Every structure is written in C-alpha cells, then in structure tokens.
Coordinates of C-alpha atoms in Angstrom, one line a residue:
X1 CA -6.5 22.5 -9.5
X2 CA -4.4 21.2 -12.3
X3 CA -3.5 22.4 -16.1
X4 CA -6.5 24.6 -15.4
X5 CA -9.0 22.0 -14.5
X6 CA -11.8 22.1 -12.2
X7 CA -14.4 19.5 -11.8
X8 CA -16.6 21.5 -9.1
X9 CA -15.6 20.0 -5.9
X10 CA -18.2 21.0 -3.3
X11 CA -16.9 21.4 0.2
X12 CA -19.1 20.8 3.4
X13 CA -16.4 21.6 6.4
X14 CA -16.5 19.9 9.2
X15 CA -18.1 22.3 12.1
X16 CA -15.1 21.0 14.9
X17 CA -12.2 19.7 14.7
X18 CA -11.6 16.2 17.0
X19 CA -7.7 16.7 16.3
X20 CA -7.4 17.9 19.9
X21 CA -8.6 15.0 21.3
X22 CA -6.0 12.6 19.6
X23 CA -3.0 11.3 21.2
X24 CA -0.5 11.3 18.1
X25 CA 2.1 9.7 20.1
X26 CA 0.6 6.3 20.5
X27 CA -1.4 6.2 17.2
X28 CA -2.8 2.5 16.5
X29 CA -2.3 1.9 12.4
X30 CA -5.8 2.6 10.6
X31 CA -8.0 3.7 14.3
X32 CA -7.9 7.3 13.8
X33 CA -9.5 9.3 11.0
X34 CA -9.1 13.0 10.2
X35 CA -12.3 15.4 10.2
X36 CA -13.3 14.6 6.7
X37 CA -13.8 12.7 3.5
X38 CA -14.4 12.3 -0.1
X39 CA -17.1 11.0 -1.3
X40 CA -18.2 10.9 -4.9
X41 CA -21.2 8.7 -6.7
X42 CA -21.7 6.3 -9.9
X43 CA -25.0 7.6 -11.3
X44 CA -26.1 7.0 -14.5
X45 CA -23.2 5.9 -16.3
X46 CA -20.9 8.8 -15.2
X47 CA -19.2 9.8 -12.0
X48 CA -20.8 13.1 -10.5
X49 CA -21.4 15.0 -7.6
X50 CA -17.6 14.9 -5.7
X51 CA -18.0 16.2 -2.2
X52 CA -15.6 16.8 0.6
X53 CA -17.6 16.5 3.7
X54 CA -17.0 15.4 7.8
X55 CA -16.0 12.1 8.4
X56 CA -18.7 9.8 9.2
X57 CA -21.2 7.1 8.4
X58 CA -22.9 6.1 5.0
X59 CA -26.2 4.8 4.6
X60 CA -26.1 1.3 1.7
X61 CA -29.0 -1.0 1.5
X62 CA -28.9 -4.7 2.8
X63 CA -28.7 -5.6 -1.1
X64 CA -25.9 -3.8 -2.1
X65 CA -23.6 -5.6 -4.1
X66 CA -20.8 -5.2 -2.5
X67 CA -22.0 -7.2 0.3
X68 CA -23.0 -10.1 -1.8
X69 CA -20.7 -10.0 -4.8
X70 CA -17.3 -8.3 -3.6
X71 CA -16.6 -5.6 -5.9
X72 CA -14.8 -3.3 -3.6
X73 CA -11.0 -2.6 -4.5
X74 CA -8.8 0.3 -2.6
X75 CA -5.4 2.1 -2.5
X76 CA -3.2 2.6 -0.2
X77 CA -1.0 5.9 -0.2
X78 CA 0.5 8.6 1.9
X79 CA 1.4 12.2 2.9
X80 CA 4.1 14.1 4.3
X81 CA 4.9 16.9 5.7
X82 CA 8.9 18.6 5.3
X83 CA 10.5 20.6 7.4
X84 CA 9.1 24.0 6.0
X85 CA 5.5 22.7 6.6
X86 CA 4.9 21.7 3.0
X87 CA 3.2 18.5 2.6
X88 CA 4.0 16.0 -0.3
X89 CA 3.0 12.8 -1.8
X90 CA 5.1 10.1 -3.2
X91 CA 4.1 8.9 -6.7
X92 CA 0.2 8.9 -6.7
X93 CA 0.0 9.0 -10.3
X94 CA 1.2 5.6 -10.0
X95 CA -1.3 4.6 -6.9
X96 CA -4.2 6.3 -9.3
X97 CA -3.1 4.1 -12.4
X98 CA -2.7 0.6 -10.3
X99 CA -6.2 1.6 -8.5
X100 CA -7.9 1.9 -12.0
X101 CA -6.2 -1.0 -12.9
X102 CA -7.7 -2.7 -10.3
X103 CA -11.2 -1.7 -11.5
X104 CA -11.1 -2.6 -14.6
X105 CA -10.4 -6.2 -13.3
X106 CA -13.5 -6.0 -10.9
X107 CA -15.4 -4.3 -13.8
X108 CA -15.5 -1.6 -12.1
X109 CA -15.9 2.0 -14.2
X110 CA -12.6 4.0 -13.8
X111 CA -12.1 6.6 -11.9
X112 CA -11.3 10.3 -13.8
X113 CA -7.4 10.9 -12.8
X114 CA -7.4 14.8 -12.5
X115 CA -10.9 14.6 -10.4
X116 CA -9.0 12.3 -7.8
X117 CA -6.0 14.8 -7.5
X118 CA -8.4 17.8 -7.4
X119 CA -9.8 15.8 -4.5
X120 CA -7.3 14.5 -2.8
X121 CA -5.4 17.7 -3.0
X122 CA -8.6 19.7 -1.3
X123 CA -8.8 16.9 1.1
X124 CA -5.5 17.4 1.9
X125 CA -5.2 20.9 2.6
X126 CA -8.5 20.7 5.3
X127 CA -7.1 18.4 6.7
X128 CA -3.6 19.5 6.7
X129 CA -2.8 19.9 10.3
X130 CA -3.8 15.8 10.5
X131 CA -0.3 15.8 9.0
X132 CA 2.8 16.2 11.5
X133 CA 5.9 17.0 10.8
X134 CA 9.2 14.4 11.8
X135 CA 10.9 11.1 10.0
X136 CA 8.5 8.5 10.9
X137 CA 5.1 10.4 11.0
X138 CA 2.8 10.6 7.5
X139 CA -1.0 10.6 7.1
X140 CA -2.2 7.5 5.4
X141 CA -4.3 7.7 2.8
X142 CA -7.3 5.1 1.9
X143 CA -8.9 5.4 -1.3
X144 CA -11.5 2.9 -2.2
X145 CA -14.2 2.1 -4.8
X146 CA -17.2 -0.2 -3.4
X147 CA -20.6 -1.3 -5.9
X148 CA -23.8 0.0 -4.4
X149 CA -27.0 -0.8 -6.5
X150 CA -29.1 -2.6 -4.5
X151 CA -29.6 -6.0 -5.6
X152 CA -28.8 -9.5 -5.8
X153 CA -28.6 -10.6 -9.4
X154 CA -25.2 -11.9 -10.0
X155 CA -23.9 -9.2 -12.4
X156 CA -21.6 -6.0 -12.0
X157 CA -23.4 -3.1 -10.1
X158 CA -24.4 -0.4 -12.6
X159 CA -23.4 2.4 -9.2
X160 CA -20.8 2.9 -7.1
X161 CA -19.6 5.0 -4.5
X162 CA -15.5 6.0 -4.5
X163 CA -14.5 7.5 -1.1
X164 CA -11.1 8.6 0.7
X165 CA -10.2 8.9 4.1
X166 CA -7.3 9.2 5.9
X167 CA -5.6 8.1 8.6
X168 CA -2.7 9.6 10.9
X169 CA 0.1 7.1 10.9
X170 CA 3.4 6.0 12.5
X171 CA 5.0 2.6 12.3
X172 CA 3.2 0.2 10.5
X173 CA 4.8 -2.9 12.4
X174 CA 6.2 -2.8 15.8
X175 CA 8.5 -5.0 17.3
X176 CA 10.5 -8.0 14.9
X177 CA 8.4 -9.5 12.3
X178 CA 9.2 -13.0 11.2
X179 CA 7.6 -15.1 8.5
X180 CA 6.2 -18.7 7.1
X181 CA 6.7 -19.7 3.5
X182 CA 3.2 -20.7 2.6
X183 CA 3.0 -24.9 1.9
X184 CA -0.6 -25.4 1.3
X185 CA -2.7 -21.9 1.1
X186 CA -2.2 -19.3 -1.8
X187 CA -2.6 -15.8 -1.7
X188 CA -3.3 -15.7 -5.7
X189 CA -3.1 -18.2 -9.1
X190 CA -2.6 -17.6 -12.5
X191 CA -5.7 -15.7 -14.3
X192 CA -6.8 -14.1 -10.9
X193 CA -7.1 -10.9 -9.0
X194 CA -3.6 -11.3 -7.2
X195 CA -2.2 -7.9 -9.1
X196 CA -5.7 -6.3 -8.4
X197 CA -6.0 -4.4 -4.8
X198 CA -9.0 -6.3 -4.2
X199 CA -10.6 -6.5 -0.6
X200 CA -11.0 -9.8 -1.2
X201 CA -7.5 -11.0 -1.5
X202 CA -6.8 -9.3 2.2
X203 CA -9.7 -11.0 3.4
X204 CA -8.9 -14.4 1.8
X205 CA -4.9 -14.3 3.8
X206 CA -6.4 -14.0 7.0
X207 CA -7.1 -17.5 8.1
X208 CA -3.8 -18.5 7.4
X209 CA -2.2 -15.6 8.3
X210 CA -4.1 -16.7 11.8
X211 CA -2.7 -20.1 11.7
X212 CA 0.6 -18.5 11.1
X213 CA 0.5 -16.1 14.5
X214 CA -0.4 -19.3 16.4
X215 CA 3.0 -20.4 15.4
X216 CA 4.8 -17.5 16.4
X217 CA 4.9 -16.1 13.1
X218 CA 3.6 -12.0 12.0
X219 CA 3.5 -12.9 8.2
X220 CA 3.1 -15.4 5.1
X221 CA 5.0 -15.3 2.7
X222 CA 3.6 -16.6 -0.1
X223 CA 4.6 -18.9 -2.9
X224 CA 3.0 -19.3 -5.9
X225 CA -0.2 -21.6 -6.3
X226 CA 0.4 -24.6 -9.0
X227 CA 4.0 -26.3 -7.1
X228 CA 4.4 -23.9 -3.9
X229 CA 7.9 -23.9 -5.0
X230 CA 8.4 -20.2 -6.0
X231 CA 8.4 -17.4 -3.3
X232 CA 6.0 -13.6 -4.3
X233 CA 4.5 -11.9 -2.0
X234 CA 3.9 -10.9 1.4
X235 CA 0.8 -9.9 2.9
X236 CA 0.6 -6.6 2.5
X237 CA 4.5 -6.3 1.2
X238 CA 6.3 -6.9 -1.5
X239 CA 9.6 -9.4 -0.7
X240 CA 13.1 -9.0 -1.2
X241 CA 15.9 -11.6 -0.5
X242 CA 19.5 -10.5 -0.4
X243 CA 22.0 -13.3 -1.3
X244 CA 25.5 -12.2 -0.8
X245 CA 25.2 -9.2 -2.1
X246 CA 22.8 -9.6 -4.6
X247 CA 19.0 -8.4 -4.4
X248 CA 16.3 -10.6 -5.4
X249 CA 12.8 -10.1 -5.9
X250 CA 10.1 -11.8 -7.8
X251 CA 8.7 -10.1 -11.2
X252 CA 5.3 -9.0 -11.3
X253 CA 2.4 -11.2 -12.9
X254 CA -1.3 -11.6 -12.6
X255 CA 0.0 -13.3 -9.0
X256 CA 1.4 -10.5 -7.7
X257 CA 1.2 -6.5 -6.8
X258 CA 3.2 -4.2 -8.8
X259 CA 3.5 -2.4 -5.3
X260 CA 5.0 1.6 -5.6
X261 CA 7.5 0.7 -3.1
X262 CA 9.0 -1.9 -4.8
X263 CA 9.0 -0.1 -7.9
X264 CA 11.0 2.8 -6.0
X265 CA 13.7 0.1 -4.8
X266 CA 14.5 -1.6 -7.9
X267 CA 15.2 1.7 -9.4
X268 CA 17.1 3.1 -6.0
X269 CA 19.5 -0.2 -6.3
X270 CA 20.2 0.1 -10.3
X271 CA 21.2 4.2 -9.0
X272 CA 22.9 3.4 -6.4
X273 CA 25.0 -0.2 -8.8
X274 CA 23.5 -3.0 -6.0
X275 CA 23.5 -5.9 -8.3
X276 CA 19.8 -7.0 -8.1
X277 CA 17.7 -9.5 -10.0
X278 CA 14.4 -9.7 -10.9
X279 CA 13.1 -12.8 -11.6
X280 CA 11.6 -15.9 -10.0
X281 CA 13.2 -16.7 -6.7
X282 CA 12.8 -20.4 -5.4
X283 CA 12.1 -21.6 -1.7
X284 CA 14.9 -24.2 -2.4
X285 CA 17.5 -21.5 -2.5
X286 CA 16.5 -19.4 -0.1
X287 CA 16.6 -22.6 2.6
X288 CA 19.9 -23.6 1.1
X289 CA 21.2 -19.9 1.1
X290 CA 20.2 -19.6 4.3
X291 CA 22.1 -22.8 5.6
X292 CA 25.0 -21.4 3.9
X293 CA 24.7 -18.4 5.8
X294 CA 24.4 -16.5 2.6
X295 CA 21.3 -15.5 3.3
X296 CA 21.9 -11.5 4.6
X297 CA 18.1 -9.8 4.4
X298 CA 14.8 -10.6 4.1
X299 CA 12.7 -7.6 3.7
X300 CA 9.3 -6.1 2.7
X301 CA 8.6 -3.2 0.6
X302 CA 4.6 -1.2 0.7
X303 CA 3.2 1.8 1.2
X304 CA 2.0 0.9 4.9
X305 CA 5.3 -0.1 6.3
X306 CA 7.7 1.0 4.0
X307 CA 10.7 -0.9 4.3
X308 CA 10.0 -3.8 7.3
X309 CA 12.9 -5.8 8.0
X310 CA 12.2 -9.7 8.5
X311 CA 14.2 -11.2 11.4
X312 CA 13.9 -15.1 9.9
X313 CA 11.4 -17.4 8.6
X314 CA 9.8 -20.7 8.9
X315 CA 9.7 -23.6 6.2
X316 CA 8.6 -27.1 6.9
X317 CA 9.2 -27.1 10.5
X318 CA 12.5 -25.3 10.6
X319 CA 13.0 -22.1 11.8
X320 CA 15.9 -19.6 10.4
X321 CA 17.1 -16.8 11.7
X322 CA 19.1 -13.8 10.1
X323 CA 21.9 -12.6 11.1
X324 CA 22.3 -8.3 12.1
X325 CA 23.7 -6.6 9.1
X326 CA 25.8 -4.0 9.6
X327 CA 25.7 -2.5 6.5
X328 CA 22.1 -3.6 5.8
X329 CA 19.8 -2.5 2.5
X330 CA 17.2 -2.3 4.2
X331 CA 18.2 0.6 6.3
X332 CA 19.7 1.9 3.3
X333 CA 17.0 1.8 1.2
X334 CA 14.5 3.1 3.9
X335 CA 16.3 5.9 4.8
X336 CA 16.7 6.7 0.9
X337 CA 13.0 6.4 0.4
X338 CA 12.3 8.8 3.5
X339 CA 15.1 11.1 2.6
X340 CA 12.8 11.8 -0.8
X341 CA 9.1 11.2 0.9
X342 CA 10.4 13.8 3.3
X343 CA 12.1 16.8 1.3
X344 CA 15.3 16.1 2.5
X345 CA 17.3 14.6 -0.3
X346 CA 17.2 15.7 -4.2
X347 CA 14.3 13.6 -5.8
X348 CA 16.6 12.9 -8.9
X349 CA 13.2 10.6 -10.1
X350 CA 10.5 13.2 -9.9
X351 CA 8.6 10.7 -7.6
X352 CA 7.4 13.4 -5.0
X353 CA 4.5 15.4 -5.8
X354 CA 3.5 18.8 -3.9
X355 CA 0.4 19.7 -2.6
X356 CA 0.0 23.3 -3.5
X357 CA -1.5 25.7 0.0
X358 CA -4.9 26.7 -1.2

C-alpha cells in the first residue's frame, strides 16, 4: 500500500508451492509460471473485486469478444532481486501509463494505477522466492487486459477481465540473432495500433517472421509501411544503429512502441555524452554504412531481452555481417541498465522502484 491507499485486495494463497519442482537453470522464456495471479473484473462500468489467487485456468464463453473482435492488449515488465534479497522494479509507472495507453486505443476502460501497484506489489511478495538472486536472473512479469462479454455484435465489450502472471526468466535470446529489413510486410501504418501493445500486432509479425527463420534469419526488422524505405522496429525490440560513433534510433510515432528500454538508453547515452540521434533512419544508409564498414552495432532494446546484440542483417538478397566491437554500446549500455535493475550502481534517474517486505 501507497500514500495510504488500499483498494481491498483479497488474497486466496495457493495451498503448495510447485517452486520445488522447477529447474531454474534451464528455464525456457514464458513456460514456467509462479504459484499465483491477479485477477480483477469489468463489471458494471467499474473495475471491482481484485483477487490474488493460485495460478490456473479461467472459464470465458465461446462468444467472448476477445475471441472474435481482438481487444486484448498486455505489458511486459520485470523484477529483481539485489544482493541483500530486496526485490525491485524498473520504471512500472511507465509500463502502467503505456499499458493504459494502449487501452484507450482498443477502447478499453483504464485500468486504476495505484490498484495495479497495490497488486502487483502483493503479488510480488507471495511470490517472492519465484525471484532469484544473480545478474541475468529476473521474474517476468505479464500484465494483460482481455474483453469478456459474451457476444458477437461488433462493438467494444462492456466487461473485461485484467490479469498478471509471472514468469521466472533468464535470457531472452540465446545464441547470435541476425535480422531481415522487411521489403513487403509491415509491422504497423500510420493511424494504427503499432504504439499500442496489442496482441494483435505480435500475432500479425508471425508469418513473416516465419518466412524470415526459413532464411536463416531470428528477426524482422521493420521499415515503415507507405515506401519500405525507413527502418523502426523490431519484433519485440526497439532498434539501434551505431554509425561511427554516433547512435541512431528511430522516434516514436503511431508506428512504433515507445518501449521503456529505449527510453532508458537514450537518456543513459545523453549522461554518459555518446552523440546519438533520434530521428528517422533510412535502409539506404544503413546498407551503404555498412559497405563502408561504418556500420559498428546493431542492437535491440525491450523489456524481454534487454539489450540483444544483432550479429548482421539481410536486405535484398545480401547478407552483412558486423564486425566484434571491442568497445561495444551495447555491452555498455546493458551492463549500465543491469547495474541499476540490480542495486548495484546509484540510480541517478529514480527509475527503480522497491517492493516494500509485507
């Protein structure tokens, strides 16, 4: 509880815990789930009723809209634990404000910002032994807002159901990760839900994404709908192209994710005087950078993975590969990141955000 606010969370523990049975050395991303959830219901024009309870099943009819219509949009955030056994988030105001963002888009209602705290925080603290200790390890956090009335008028649900679970994580990506520029399929266009964390936009990339693998690629990265000319996103990162060494990265738009991550990096480079530039970054200069051999980095920036380093990229047929930096941002800026996510560097931004023992 903050500022002295309660919103009457009930609590419904979980009679065992299945944390013995889980092998947190060779966690698969997203397969695991900790002994409970949140779960809190639409009714009636308000949101009521917020429960903690075990981690299982829910019960929708057939007819629920989100089946039939897609309103479903969801968060992705995450917990650490220091050294001293406190746990912290990084920057969930910001997740909380992007995910209401995102409902408003999918008229869905928004969610009350000091009930989703209060939750997470209770959450948090059963479920606090979920939460290892060590650079690498975090427990990944899934919020997510789906329409239930049953129903299948096209029109915006008049209930929902908001949930979070959580996940025990390690590396996002394994292994080297190398990319497409996207020539015919978009991610997102102008007036859409590209900025919105949708379901839909995930479920949209994966056919080409597909296409991609079959090439020996991990990733799109996508380039903007009306001229395919313009590099913006990746799948489930925001991109970064050093030039030289000069950062670029592609403003944010109703195309693309205002992402946490890269938030926390532009602001880490203007600290720490790397020249960087955010604007609109072409596929022409990128190719011709890379020719040059001006063309350093190529990295991602999200919640999931962090900081992933991209090891080259294919554009019409031709295949580029970086060269090994010794003195590489991306490094830099993940160990930065982690050094703050983790407690062990001073948080000169007031990004982390402890979860108080209850």
């Amino acid at each position: 509880m903050r500022n002295g606010i309660s919103h009457a969370i009930d609590v419904v523990e979980a009679p065992a815990s299945k944390i013995d049975s889980v092998d947190f050395d060779n966690l698969v991303f997203g397969n695991v789930f900790t002994d409970h959830m949140m779960e809190c219901d639409y009714v009636d024009g308000q949101w009521q009723n917020p429960t903690i309870k075990p981690y299982g099943p829910i019960q929708l009819e057939p007819s629920a809209k989100v089946f039939h219509y897609g309103q479903a949009i969801f968060e992705g955030m995450k917990a650490f634990k220091d050294d001293e056994d406190q746990v912290w988030l990084f920057r969930p105001e910001a997740n909380i404000d992007r995910f209401n963002k995102s409902s408003v888009r999918l008229a869905i209602p928004e969610f009350p910002k000091e009930m989703f705290l209060e939750g997470l925080e209770t959450l948090l603290n059963l479920d606090r032994d979920w939460i290892k200790k060590g650079l690498g390890n975090s427990l990944y956090i899934r919020p997510f807002v789906i329409a239930t009335e049953p129903g299948v008028s096209a029109s915006p649900s008049k209930s929902y159901k908001f949930m979070i679970i959580c996940s025990p994580a390690k590396a996002y990506y394994s292994g080297e990760v190398r990319v497409v520029f996207a020539e015919k399929f978009s991610r997102a266009a102008n007036g859409g839900v590209g900025y919105a964390k949708a379901a839909g936009n995930y479920g949209a990339q994966f056919y080409p994404t597909n296409l991609a693998k079959e090439e020996g690629y991990q990733q799109i990265i996508w380039t903007d709908a009306n001229t395919h000319e313009y590099l913006e996103e990746a799948g489930t990162m925001n991109i970064f192209f050093r030039v030289g060494d000069k950062l670029l990265t592609a403003p944010i738009s109703d195309r693309i994710l205002d992402g946490v991550t890269r938030k926390s990096v532009i602001a880490l480079a203007e600290e720490n005087n790397i020249p960087i530039e955010v604007r609109r970054v072409t596929v022409k200069e990128i190719v011709e950078a890379a020719k040059k051999g001006e063309l350093k980095e190529i990295f991602g920036a999200g919640t999931a993975a962090t900081i992933n380093p991209i090891k080259g990229f294919g554009h019409m047929g031709e295949k580029y590969e970086l060269p090994e930096q010794a003195e590489s941002y991306a490094k830099f800026f993940k160990s930065k990141l982690m050094d703050i996510q983790y407690n062990r560097a001073e948080d000169k931004f007031d990004w982390r955000y402890l979860v108080e023992k209850k």
